[in-house]
Coordinates of C-alpha atoms and ligand atoms in Angstrom, one line a residue:
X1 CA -3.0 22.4 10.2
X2 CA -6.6 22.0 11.6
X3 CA -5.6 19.5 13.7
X4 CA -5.8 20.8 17.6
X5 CA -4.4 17.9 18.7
X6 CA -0.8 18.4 17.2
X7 CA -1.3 22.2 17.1
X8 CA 1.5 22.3 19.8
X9 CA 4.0 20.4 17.9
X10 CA 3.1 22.5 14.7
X11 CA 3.1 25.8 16.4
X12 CA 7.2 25.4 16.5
X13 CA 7.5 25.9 13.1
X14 CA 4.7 27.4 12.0
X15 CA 6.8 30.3 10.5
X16 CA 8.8 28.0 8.7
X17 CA 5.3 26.5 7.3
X18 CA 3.5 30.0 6.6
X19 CA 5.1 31.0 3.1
X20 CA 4.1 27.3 1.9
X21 CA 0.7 28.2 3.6
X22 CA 0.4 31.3 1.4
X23 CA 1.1 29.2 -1.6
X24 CA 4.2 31.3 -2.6
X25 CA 5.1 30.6 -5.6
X26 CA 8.2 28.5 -5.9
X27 CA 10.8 26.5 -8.4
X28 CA 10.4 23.4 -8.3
X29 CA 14.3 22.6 -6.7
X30 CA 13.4 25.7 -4.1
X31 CA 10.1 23.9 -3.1
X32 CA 12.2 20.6 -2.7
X33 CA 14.2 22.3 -0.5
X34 CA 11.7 23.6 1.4
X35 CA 10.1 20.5 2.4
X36 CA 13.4 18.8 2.7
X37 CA 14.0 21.1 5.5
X38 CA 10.5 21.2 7.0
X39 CA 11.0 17.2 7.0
X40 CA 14.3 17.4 9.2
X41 CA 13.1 19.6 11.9
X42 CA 9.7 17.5 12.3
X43 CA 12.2 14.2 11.9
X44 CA 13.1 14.9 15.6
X45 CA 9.9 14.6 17.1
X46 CA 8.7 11.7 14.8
X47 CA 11.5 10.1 16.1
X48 CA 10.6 9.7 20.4
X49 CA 7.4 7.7 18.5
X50 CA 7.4 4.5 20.4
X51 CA 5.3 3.3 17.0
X52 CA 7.2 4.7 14.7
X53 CA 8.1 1.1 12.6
X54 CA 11.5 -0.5 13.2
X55 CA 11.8 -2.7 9.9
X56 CA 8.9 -1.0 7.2
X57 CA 9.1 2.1 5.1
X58 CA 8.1 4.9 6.7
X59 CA 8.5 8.9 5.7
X60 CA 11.1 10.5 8.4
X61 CA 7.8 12.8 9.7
X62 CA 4.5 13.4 8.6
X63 CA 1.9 11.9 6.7
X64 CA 2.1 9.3 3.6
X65 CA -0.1 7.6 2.1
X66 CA 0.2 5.2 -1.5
X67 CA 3.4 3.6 -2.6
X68 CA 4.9 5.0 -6.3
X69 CA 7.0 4.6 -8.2
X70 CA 8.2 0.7 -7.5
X71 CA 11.5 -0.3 -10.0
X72 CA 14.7 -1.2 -9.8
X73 CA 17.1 1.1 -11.3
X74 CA 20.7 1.7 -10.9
X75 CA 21.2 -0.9 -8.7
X76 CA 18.4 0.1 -6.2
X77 CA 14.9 -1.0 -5.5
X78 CA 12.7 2.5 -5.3
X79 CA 9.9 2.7 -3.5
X80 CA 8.3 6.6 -3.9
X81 CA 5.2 7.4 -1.7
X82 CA 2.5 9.9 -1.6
X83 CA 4.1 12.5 1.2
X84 CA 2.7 15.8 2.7
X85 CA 5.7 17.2 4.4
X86 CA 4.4 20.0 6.0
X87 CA 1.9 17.7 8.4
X88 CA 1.0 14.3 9.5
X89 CA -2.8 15.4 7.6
X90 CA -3.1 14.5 4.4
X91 CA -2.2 17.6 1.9
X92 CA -0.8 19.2 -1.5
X93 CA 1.2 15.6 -2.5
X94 CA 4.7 15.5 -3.4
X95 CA 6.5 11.9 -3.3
X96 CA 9.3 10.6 -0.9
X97 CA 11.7 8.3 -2.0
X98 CA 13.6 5.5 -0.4
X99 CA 16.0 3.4 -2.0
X100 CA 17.6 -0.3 -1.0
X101 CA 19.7 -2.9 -2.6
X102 CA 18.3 -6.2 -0.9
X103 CA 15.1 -4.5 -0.1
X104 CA 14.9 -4.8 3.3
X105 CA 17.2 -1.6 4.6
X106 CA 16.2 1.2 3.4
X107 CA 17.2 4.6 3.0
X108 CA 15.2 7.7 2.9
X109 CA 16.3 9.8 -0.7
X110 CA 15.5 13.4 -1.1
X111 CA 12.0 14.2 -2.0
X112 CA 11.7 13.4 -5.8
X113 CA 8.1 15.6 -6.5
X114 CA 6.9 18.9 -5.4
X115 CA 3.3 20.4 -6.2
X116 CA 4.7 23.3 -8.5
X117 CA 3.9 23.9 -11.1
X118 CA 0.3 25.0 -13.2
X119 CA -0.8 21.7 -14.1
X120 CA -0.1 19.7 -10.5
X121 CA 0.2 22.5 -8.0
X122 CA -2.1 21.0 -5.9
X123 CA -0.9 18.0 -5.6
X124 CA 1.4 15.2 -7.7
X125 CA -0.3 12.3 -7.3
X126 CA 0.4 8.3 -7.5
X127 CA 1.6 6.7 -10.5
X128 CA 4.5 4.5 -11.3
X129 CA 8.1 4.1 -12.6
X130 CA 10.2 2.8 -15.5
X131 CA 13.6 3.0 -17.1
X132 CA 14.7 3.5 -20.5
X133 CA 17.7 4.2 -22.0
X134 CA 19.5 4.3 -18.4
X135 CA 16.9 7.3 -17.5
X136 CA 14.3 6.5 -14.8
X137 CA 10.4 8.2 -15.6
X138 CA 8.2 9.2 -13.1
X139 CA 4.5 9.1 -14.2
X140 CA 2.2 10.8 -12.1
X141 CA -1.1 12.6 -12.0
X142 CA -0.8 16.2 -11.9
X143 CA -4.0 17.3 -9.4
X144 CA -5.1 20.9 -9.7
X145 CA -8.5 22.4 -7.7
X146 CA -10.3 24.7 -9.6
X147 CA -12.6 26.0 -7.7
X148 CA -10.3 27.3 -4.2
X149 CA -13.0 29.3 -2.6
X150 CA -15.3 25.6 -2.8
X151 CA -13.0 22.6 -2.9
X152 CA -15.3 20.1 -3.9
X153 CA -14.7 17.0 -5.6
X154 CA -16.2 18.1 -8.6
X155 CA -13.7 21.3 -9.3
X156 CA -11.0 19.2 -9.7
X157 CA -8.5 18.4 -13.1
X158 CA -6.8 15.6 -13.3
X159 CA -4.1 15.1 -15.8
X160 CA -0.5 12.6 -16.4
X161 CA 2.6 14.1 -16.4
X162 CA 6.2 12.9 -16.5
X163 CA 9.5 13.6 -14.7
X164 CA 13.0 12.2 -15.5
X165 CA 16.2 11.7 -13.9
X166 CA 19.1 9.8 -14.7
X167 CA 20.6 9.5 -11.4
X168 CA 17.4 8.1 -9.9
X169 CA 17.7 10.8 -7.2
X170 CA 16.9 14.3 -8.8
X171 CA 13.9 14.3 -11.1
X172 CA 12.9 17.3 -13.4
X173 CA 9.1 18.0 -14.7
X174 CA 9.2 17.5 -18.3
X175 CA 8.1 21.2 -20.3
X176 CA 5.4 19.7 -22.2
X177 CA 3.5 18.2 -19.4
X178 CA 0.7 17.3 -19.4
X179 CA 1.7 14.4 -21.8
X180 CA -1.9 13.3 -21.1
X181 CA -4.9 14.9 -21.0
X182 CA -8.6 14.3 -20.8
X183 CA -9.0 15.0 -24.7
X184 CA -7.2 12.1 -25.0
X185 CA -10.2 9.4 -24.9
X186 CA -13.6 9.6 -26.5
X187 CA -15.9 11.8 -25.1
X188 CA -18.8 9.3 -25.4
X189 CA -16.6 7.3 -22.5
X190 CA -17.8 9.8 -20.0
X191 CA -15.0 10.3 -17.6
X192 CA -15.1 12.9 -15.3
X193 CA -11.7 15.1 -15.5
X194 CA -12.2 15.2 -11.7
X195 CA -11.0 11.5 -11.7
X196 CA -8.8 10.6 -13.9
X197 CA -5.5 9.2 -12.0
X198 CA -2.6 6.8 -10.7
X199 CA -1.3 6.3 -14.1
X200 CA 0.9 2.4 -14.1
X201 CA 3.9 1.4 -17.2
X202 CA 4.7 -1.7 -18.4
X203 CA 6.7 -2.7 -21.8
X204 CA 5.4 -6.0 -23.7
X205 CA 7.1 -6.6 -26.8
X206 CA 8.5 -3.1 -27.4
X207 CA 5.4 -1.6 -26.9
X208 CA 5.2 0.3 -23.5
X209 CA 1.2 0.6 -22.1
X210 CA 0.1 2.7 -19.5
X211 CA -3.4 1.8 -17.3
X212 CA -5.4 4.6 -15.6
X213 CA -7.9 5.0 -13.1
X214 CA -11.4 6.9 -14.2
X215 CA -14.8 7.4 -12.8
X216 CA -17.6 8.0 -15.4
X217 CA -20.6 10.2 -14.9
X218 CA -22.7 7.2 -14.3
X219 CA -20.5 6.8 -10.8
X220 CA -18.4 3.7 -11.8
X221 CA -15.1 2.6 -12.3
X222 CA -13.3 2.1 -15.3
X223 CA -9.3 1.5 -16.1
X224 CA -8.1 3.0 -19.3
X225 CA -5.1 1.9 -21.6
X226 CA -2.9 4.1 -23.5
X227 CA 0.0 2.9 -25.5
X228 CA 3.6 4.1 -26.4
X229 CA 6.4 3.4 -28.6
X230 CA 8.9 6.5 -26.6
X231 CA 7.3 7.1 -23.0
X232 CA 6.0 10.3 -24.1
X233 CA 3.9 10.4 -27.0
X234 CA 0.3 8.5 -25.7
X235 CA -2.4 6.6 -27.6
X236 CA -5.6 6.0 -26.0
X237 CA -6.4 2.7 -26.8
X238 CA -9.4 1.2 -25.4
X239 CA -10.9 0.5 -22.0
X240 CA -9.6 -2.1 -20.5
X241 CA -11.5 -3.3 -17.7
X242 CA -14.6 -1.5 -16.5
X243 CA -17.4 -1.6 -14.0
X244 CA -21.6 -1.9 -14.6
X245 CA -23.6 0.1 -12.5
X246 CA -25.3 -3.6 -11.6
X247 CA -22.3 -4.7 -9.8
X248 CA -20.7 -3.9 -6.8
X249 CA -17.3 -3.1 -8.0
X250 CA -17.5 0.8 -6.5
X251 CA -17.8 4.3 -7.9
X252 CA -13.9 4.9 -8.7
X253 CA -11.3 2.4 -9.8
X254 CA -7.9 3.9 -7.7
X255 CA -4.3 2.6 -8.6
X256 CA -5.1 -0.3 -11.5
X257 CA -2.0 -2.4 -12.1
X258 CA -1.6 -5.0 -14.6
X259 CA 0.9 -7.8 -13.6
X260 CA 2.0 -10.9 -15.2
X261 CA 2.2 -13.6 -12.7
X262 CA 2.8 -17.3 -13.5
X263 CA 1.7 -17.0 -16.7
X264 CA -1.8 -15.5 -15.6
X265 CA -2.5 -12.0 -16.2
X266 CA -4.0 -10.1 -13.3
X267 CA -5.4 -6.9 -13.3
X268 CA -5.3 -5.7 -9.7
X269 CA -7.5 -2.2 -8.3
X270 CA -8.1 -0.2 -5.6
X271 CA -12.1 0.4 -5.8
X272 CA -13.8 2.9 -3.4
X273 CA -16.9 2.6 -2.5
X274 CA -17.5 -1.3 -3.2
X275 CA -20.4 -2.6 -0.4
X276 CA -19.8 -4.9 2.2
X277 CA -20.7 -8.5 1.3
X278 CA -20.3 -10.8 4.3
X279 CA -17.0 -10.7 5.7
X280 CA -15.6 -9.3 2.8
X281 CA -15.2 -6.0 1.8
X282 CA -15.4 -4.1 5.4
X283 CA -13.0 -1.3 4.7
X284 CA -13.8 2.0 3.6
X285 CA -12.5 0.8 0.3
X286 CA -11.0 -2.3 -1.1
X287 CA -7.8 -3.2 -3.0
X288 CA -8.1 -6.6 -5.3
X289 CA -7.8 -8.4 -8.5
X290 CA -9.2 -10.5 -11.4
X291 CA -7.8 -12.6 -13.1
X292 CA -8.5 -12.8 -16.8
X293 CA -6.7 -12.3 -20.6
X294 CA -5.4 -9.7 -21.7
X295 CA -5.6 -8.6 -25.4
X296 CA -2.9 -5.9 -26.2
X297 CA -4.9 -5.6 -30.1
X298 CA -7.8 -4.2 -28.8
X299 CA -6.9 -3.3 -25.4
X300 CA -9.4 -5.4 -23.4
X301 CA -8.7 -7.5 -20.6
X302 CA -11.0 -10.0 -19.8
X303 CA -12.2 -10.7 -16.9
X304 CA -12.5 -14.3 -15.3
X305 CA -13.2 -14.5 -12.0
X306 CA -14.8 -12.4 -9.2
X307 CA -13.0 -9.3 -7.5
X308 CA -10.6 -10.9 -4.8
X309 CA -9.2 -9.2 -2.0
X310 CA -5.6 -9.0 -1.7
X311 CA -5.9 -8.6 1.8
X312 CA -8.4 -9.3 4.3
X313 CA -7.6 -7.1 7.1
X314 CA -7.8 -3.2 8.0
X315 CA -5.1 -1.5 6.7
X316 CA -3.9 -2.4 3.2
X317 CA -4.8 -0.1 0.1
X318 CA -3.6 0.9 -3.2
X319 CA -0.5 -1.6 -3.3
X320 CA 2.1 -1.5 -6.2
X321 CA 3.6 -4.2 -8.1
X322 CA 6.6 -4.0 -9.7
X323 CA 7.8 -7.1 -12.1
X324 CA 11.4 -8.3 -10.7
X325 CA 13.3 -9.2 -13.4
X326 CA 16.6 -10.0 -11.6
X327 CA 14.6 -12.6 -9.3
X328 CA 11.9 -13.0 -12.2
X329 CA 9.1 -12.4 -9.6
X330 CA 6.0 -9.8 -9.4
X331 CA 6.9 -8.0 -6.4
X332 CA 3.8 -6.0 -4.3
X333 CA 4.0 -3.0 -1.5
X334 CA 0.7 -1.7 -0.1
X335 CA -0.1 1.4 1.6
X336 CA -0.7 0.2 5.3
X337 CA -3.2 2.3 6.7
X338 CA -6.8 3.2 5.1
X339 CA -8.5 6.4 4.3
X340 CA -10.5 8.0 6.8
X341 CA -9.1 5.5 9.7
X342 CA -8.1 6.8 13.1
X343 CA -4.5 6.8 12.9
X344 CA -3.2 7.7 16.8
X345 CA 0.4 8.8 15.5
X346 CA -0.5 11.7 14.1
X347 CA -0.4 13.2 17.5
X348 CA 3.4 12.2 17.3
X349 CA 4.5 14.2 14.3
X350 CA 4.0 11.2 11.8
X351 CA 1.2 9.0 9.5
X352 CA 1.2 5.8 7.9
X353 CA 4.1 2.9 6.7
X354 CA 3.9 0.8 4.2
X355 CA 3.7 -2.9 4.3
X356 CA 6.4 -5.2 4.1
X357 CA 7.1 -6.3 0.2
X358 CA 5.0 -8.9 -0.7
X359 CA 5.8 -11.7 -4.2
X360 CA 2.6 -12.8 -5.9
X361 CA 2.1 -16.0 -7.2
X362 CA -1.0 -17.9 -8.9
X363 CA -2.2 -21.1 -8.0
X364 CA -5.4 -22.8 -7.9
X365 CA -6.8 -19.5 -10.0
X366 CA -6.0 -17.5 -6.6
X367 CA -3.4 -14.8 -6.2
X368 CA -1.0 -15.7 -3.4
X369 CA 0.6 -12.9 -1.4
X370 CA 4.2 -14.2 0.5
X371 CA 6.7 -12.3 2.6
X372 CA 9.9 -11.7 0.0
X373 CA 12.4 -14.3 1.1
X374 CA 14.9 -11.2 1.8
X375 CA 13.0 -10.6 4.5
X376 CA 15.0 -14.1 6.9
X377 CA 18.1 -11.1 7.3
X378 CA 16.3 -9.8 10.0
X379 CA 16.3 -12.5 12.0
X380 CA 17.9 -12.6 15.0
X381 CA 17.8 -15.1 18.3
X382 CA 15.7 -18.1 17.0
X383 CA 13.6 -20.0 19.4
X384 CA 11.5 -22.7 19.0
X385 CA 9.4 -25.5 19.9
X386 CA 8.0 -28.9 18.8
X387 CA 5.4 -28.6 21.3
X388 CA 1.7 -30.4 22.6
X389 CA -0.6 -27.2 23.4
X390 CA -3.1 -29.1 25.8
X391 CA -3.6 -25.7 28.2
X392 CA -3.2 -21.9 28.0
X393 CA 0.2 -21.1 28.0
X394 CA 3.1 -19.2 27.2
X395 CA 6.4 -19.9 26.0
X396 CA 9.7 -19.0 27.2
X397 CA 11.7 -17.1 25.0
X398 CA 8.6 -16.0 22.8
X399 CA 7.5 -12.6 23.4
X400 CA 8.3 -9.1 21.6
X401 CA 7.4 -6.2 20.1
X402 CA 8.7 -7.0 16.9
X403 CA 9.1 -10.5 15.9
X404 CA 8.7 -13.0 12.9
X405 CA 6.7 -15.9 14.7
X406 CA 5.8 -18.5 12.5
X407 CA 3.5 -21.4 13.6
X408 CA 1.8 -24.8 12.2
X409 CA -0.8 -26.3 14.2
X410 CA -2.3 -29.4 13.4
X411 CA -6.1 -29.2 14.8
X412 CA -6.6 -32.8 14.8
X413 CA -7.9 -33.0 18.2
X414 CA -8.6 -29.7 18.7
X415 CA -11.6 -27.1 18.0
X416 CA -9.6 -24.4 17.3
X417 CA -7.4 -21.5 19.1
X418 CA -7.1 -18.3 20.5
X419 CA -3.6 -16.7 19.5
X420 CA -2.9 -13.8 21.8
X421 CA -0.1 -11.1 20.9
X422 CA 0.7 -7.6 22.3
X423 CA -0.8 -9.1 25.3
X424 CA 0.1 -6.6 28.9
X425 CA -2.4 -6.5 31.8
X426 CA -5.0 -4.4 29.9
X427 CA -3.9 -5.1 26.3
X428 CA -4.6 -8.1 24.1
X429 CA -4.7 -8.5 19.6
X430 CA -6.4 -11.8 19.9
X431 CA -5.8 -13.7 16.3
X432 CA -8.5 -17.1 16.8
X433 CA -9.6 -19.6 14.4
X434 CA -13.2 -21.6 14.9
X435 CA -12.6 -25.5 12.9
X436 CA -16.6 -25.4 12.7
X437 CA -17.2 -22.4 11.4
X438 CA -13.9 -22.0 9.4
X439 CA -13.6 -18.6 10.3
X440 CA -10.0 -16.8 10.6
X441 CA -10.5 -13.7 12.7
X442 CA -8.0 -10.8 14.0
X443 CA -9.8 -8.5 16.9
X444 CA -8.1 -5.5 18.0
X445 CA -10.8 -4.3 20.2
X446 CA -8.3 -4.0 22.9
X447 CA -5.2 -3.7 21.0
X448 CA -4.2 0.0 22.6
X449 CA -4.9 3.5 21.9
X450 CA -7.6 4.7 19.1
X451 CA -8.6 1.9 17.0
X452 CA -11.0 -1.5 17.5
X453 CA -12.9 -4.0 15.4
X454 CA -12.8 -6.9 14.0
X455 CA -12.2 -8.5 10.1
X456 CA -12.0 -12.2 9.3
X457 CA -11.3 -15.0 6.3
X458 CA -12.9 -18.3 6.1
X459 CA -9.9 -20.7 5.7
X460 CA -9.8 -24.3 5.2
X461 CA -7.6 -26.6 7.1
X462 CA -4.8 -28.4 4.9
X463 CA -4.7 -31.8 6.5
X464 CA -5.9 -30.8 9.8
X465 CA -3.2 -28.2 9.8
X466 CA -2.9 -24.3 9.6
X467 CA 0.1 -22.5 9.3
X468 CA 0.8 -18.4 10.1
X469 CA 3.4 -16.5 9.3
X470 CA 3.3 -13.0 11.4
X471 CA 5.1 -10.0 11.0
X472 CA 5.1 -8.0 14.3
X473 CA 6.3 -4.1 14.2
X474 CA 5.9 -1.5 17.1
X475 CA 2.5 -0.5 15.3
X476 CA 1.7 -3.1 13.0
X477 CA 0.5 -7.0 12.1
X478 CA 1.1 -8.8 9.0
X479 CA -0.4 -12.1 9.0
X480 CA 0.1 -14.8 6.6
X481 CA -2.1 -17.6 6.8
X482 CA -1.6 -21.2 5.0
X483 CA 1.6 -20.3 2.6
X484 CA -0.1 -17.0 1.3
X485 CA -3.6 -18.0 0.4
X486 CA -5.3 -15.6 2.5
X487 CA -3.0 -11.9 4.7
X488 CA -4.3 -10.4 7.5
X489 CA -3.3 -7.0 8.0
X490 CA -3.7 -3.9 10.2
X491 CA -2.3 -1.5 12.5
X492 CA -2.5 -1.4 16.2
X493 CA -1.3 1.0 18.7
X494 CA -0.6 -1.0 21.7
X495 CA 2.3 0.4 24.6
X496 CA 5.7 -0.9 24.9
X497 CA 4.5 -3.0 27.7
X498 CA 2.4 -5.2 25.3
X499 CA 5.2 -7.6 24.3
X500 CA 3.3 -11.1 26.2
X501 CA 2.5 -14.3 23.3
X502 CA -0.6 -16.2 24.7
X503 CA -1.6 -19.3 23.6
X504 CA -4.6 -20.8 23.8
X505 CA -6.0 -23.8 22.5
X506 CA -9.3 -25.4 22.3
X507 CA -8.2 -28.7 22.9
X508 CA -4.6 -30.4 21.9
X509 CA -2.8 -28.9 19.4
X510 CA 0.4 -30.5 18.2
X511 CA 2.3 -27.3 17.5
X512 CA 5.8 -26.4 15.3
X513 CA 6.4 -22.9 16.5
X514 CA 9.5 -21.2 15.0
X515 CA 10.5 -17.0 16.5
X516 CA 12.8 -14.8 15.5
X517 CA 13.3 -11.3 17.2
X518 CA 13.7 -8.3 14.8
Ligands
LIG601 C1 -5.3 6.4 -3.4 C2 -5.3 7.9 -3.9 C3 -5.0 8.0 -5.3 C4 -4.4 9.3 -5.5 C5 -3.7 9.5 -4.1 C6 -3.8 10.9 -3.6 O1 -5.1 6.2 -2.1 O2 -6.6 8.4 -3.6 O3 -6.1 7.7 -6.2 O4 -3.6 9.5 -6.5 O5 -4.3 8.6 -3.2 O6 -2.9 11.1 -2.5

C-alpha cells in the first residue's frame, strides 16, 4: 500500500483492506473469504488492462508471483501460485488456484491458502502438490517474521506445513503443522531457519521424497532431502545437492525440483545471487539445472554437468515441473516476471502471469524446453508463406498482438536478420540473429512503457537453418529457438497499436513462415 502510484485505485477500498491491515485475527475459511472478496472488487479494474494476458495464467487482480502446486488430480491440471490479494505489491502470501482439463483454458478456483495461522501468518509460501489415496496435499512453507518492529531477513522462521483437501478445491491446514521443522537436519549443516523453503514431492518406488531449498551461514545454497512412507511423518535424509563458496552457484537455492526426464535425472533450481558470466546469467537471479544421478540410499544427487539456464531471457523464475503420467511427460510452468523488475501493470490493479506450459526433454545432455502440443487449440486463421526474404518487408496477413508465428529460415546466403514484432511508429521488440558471431538476441529497448535491455544465446545453425517458434500475448514473448534448445522470454509493455511483423534480412533468406492468430 506504499505504492503512490496506484494509491487512487486502492483508496476505493481501503476500508475493505484496513481490518486485514490491522492483522485481525481471522479463521482460516473467514480470511479466504475475505480475499475472495477483495479479489472481485479489484477484478474490475484489472480487467480495462490492455496487458492483462489473453491465453496465460494470470490471478483475476493483483500481484502473483511463483507457480505451486502443479498435479493433476480429479481430472484437472492445478496450477496454485504465490498471490497477495490485497495489492498488485508483493505481500503476506496465500495461493490462487486455477484448474483446466486440456491445460490451455483455465479457470480461476477459490483461493486454496490464507496466512493464518501461528506458524505461516506471514505468509504461506511455494511448495508443491501430490495425491494419495484420492486426497490432494498441499506442501508449503509456513513464513513467520519475528522481529515486526525490524523486518529484516534475518528475523525470519521458516518451516513445512501441509494442507489437504479431497475435492481439490477447499484445503484445510493440518493440526500438527509444522510437519517440518528446522530440528529436523543436523545442526552441523548450518542452515539458517530464515531460509529454509519451497518444499517439492515425488514418489519413487513407494517411497515419497521431499527436496528443500536452504541457505547456510557460509551464504550458499544447498537442497535438502527428506523422506516418507505416509506424507506426513518426515526423515531428513541427506543433502542432496549443494553449493561451495568457490563457485558461482549463488547465496540461496529457491524452488529445487527433481524431475525424471528421458531417463536422466535433473535437478533444476532457482539460485539468487549467482554473477553474471558473459551472456549468461543477467537477471537478478537465475532458474536452471544439472544433470546428474541420483542415489535415493544416501540421498545424494550427483552432479554432471554445469548449471544451465532454462531460459535465457528476462522474465522466467522459479518454474515448476510436474511429471504427466497420462501423457508420460515432465511438464514445466515458470513464473514470468522477475524479482525486483519494473513491472508497468501494477499501476492497472494487477502483477505478473505465468508462462505458457513448457514439456522437457533431454537430448545431447541438454534440457529442452517445447511449447505443450495442447497449446495448436488456440489457433485460429492460419497464414503462411514459402517465401525468398531478399528486402525489408512485411507480410500480408501477419501482424497481431497475440499470435503463434513460427518461422525457419535457411541463412545460406544470408548474414543474418532483424525480426521486428510489436512494431507501431515509435515501438519496435527487435529479435536479430548475427551468422558470424552466433549470437541470438531479443532487445526491448523500445518495446513500450517501463522496461528496456537486452539478453542473448549463442545458437548454432542446423544446416544453415534456424527455426523460432514465438508466443505473442498483450504483454509477453515466448521464444523458442531451434526445437527447444535454447527460450527466450520476457515481458514487454507495448500499446495496442504495436501489432506491425518486420522483416528484415541481411541478405536472402529462403523462408517457411507459418501464423496463427490467438
Ligand atoms: C521465489 C520465492 C520463494 C518463496 C516465494 C515467496 O520466487 O522467493 O523462495 O517461497 O518466492 O513469495
Amino acid at each position: 500500500f506504499n505504492d503512490t502510484a496506484t494509491t487512487e485505485i486502492y483508496t476505493l477500498s481501503l476500508h475493505d483492506a484496513l481490518p486485514i491491515l490491522r492483522r485481525e485475527i481471522l479463521t482460516h475459511l473467514e480470511a479466504l473469504a475475505k480475499a475472495e472478496q477483495y479479489q472481485s472488487k479489484m477484478a474490475k479494474i484489472a480487467k480495462k488492462s490492455y496487458w492483462k494476458p489473453q491465453y496465460h495464467i494470470s490471478a483475476p487482480a493483483n500481484w502473483i508471483n511463483d507457480p505451486n502446486g502443479f498435479c493433476y488430480f480429479n481430472g484437472e491440471y492445478h496450477v496454485f501460485y504465490q498471490y497477495h490479494p490485497y495489492s498488485s505489491q508483493w505481500g503476506p502470501m496465500h495461493w490462487g488456484h486455477v484448474a483446466s482439463k486440456d491445460l490451455v483454458n483455465w479457470k480461476t478456483k477459490p483461493i486454496a491458502l490464507a496466512p493464518t495461522d501461528e506458524y505461516d501468518r506471514d505468509g504461506c509460501f511455494s511448495g508443491s502438490a501430490i495425491e494419495k489415496d484420492n486426497t490432494l496435499y498441499l506442501f508449503y512453507t509456513g513464513h513467520v517474521v519475528l522481529d515486526k518492529e525490524n523486518d529484516k531477513d534475518d528475523a525470519q522462521l521458516q518451516t513445512q506445513c501441509v494442507a489437504i483437501s479431497e475435492d481439490g478445491i477447499n484445503f484445510k491446514k493440518l493440526e500438527n503443522n509444522p510437519i517440518i521443522n528446522i530440528d529436523s537436519f543436523p545442526e552441523d549443516l548450518n542452515i539458517l531457519k530464515e531460509h529454509f523453503r519451497d518444499p517439492k514431492v515425488w514418489k519413487y518406488n513407494n517411497m515419497y521424497y521431499k527436496v528443500v531449498g536452504a541457505q547456510t551461514t557460509e551464504k550458499t545454497g544447498q537442497a535438502l532431502i527428506y523422506k516418507s512412507k505416509d506424507l506426513l511423518n518426515w526423515e531428513f535424509v541427506n543433502v542432496m545437492a549443494m553449493s561451495t563458496e568457490e563457485e558461482n552457484l549463488g547465496f540461496m537455492w529457491e524452488c529445487p525440483n527433481f524431475a525424471e526426464i528421458d531417463n536422466h535425472e535433473v535437478l533444476i533450481l532457482s539460485p539468487q545471487g549467482v554473477e553474471p558470466e558473459g551472456n549468461k546469467f543477467l537477471n537478478l537471479h537465475q532458474s536452471g539445472y544439472f544433470l546428474g544421478k541420483m542415489d535415493y540410499n544416501t540421498g545424494i544427487f550427483e552432479r554432471e554437468n554445469d548449471f544451465e539456464m532454462l531460459d535465457y531471457g528476462f522474465d522466467f523464475y522459479a518454474p515448476q515441473i510436474m511429471q504427466d503420467e497420462k501423457n508420460n511427460r515432465c511438464l514445466m510452468i515458470g513464473w514470468l516476471a522477475m524479482w525486483e523488475s519494473e513491472m508497468p501493470e501494477q499501476e492497472e490493479g494487477w502483477a505478473g502471469m505465468m508462462s505458457i506450459p513448457r514439456v522437457l526433454e533431454v537430448k545431447n545432455n541438454k534440457v529442452y524446453s517445447l511449447p505443450i502440443p495442447e497449446l495448436k487449440k488456440l489457433r485460429k486463421n492460419n497464414v503462411n508463406y514459402d517465401v525468398n526474404l531478399v528486402q525489408n518487408c512485411i507480410l500480408e496477413g501477419i501482424n497481431g498482438d497475440c499470435y503463434e508465428l513460427n518461422t525457419v529460415f535457411d541463412l545460406t546466403k544470408a548474414n543474418g536478420f532483424n525480426l521486428k514484432l510489436r512494431v507501431s511508429e515509435n515501438e519496435e521488440t527487435v529479435v536479430s540473429y548475427d551468422k558470424n558471431s552466433k549470437i541470438f538476441k531479443l532487445n526491448r529497448d523500445k518495446s513500450g512503457k517501463g522496461v528496456t535491455g537486452e539478453r542473448e544465446v549463442k545458437v548454432n545453425l542446423q544446416d544453415e537453418k534456424i527455426s523460432l517458434q514465438i508466443f505473442s500475448d498483450y504483454s509477453s514473448l515466448e521464444i523458442f529457438i531451434n526445437g527447444g534448445e535454447y527460450v527466450i522470454s520476457s515481458r514487454i509493455y507495448p500499446t495496442q497499436e504495436a501489432t506491425g511483423i518486420v522483416f528484415e534480412p541481411m541478405g536472402e533468406i529462403k523462408a517457411k513462415i507459418d501464423f496463427y492468430e490467438i
